[in-house]
Coordinates of N, CA and C in Angstrom, one line a residue:
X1381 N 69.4 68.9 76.1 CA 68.9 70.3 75.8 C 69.6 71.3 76.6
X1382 N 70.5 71.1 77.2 CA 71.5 71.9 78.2 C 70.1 72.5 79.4
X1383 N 68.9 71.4 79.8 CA 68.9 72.1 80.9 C 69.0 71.4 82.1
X1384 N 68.7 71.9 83.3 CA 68.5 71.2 85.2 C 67.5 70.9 85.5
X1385 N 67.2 69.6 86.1 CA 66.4 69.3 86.8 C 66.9 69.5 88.2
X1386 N 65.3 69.9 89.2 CA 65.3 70.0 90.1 C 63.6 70.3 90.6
X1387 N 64.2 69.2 91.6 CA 62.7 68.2 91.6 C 61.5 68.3 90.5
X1388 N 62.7 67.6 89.8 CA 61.9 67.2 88.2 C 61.0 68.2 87.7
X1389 N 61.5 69.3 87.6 CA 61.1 70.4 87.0 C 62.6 70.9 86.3
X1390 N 62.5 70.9 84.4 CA 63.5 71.6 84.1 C 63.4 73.5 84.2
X1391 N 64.9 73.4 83.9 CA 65.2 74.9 84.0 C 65.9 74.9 82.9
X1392 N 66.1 76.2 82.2 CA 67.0 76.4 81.0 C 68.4 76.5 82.1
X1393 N 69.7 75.9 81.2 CA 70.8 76.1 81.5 C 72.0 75.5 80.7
X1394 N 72.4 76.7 80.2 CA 73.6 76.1 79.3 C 73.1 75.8 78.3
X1395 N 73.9 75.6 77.0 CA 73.5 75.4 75.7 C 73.5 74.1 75.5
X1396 N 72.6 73.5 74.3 CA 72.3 72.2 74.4 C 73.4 71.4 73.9
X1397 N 73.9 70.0 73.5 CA 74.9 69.6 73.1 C 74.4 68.2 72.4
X1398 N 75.5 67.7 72.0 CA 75.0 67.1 70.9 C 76.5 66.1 70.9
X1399 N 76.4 65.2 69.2 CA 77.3 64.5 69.3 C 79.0 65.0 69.1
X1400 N 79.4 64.6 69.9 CA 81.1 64.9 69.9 C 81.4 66.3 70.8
X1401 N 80.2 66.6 72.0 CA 80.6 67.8 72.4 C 81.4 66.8 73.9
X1402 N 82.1 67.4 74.4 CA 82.9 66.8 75.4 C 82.2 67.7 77.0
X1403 N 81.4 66.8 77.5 CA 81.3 67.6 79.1 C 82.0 67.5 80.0
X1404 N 81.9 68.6 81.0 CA 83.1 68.2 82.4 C 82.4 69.1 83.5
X1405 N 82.7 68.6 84.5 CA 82.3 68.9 86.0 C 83.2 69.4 87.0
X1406 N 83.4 70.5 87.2 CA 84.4 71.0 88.3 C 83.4 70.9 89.4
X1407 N 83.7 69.8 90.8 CA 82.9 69.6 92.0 C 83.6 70.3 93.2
X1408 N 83.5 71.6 93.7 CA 84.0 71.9 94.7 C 83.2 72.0 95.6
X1409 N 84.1 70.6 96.8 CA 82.8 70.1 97.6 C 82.8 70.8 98.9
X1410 N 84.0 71.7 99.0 CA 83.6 72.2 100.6 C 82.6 73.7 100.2
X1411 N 82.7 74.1 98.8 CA 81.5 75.6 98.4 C 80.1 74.5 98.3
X1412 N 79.9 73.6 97.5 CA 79.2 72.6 97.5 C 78.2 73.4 96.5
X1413 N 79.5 73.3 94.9 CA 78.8 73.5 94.1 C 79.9 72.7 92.7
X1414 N 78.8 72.8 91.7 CA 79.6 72.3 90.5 C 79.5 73.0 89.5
X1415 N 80.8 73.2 88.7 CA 80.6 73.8 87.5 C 80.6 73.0 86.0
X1416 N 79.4 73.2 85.6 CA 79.9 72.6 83.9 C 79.9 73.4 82.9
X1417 N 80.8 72.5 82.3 CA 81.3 72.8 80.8 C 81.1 72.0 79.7
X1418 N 80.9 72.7 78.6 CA 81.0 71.9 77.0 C 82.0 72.4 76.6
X1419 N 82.7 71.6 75.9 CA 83.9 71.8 75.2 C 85.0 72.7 75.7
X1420 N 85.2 72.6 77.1 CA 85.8 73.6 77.5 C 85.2 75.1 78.2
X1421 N 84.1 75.3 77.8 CA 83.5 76.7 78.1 C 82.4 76.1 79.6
X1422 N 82.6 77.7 80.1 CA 81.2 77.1 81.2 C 80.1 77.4 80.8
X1423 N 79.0 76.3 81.0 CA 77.8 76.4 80.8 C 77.3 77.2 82.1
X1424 N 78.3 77.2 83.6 CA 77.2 77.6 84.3 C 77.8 76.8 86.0
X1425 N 77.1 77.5 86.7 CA 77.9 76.7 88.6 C 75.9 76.4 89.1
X1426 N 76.3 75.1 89.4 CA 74.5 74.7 90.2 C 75.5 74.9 91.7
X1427 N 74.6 75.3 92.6 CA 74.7 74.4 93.9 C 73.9 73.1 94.4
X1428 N 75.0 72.8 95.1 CA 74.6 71.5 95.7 C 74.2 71.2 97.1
X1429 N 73.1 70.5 97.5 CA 73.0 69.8 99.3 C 73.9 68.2 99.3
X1430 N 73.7 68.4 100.8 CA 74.2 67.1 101.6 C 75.6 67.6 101.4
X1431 N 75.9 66.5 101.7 CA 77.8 66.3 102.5 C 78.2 65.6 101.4
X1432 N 77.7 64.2 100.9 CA 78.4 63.5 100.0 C 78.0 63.5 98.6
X1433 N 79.1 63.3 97.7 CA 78.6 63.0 96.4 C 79.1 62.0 95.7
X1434 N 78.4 61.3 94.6 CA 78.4 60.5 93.4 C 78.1 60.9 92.4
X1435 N 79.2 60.5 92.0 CA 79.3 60.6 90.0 C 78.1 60.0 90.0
X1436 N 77.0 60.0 89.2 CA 75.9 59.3 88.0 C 75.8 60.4 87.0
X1437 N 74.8 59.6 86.2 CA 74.4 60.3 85.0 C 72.8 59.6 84.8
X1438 N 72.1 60.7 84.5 CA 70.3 60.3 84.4 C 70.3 60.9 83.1
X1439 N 68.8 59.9 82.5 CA 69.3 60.1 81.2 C 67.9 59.7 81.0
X1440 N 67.5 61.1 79.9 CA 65.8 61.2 79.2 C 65.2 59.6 78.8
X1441 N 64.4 59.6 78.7 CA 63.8 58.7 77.9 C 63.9 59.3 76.5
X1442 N 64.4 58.3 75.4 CA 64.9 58.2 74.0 C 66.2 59.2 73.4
X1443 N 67.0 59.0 74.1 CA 68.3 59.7 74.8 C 69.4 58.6 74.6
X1444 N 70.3 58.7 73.3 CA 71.3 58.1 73.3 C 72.7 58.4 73.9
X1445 N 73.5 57.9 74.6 CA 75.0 58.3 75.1 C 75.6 57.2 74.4
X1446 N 76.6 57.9 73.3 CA 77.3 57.3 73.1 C 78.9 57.7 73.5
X1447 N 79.7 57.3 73.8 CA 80.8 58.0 75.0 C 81.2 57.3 76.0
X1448 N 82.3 57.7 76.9 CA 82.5 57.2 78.1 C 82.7 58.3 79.1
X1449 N 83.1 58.1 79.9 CA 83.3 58.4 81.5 C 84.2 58.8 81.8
X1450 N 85.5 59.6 82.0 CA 86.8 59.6 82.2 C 86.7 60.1 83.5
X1451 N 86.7 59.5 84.7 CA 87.3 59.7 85.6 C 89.0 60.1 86.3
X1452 N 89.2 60.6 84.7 CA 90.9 60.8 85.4 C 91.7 59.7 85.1
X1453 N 91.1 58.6 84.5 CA 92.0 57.2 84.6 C 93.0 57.2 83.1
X1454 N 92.2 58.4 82.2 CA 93.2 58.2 80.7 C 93.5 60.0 80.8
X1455 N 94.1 60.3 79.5 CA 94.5 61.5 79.4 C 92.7 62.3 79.5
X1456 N 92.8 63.4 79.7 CA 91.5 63.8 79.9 C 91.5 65.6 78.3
X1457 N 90.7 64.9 77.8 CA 90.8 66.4 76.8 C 91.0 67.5 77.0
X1458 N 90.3 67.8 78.1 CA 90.6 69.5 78.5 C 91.6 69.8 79.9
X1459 N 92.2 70.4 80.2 CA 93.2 70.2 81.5 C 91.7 70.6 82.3
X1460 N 91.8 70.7 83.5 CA 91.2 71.2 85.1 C 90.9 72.5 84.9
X1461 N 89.7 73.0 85.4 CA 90.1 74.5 86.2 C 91.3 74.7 87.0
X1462 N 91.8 75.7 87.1 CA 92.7 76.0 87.6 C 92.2 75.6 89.3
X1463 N 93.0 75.1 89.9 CA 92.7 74.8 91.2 C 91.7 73.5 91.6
X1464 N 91.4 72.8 90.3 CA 90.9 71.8 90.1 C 91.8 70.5 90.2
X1465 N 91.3 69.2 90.8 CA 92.0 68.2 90.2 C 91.5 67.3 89.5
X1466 N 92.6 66.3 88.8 CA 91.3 65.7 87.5 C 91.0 64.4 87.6
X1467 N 90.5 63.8 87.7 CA 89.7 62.5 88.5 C 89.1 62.3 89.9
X1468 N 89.0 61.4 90.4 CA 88.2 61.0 92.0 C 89.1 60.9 92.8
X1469 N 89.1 61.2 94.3 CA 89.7 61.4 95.1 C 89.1 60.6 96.5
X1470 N 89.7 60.2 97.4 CA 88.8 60.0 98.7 C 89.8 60.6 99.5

């Protein structure tokens, strides 16, 4: 439904999506925020706590994903934000 949880309380954010929309996460960890997008467009920047992060994905009850993960490992649909890079790093 394009929204955020935070401490399991949603919030509206971003438009909802559906099948064949493509998401993406620009994580910039030293602002310690992330930006997403659908199809290219920004839905919007959350901030983030702590020091470290993990990729997951949480997912409604009766909530299908059908799709994968691209970590950067195949060609990625949309190039980066600018100043972005595209997959996992350590």
């Amino acid at each position: 439904t394009g929204q955020k949880y935070t401490s399991a309380t949603p919030t509206a954010f971003g438009s909802s999506y559906g099948p064949g929309d493509v998401l993406g996460f620009a994580l910039d960890a030293t602002a310690k925020t992330v930006e997403i997008y659908k199809n290219n467009v920004s839905q919007g920047i959350m901030s983030l706590t702590g020091t470290t992060f993990y990729p997951a994905v949480g997912i409604n009850t009766g909530i299908v994903v059908d799709g994968t993960a691209n970590f950067g490992a195949s060609t990625l649909t949309y190039t980066p934000p600018v100043g972005y890079n595209s997959g996992l790093y350590t």
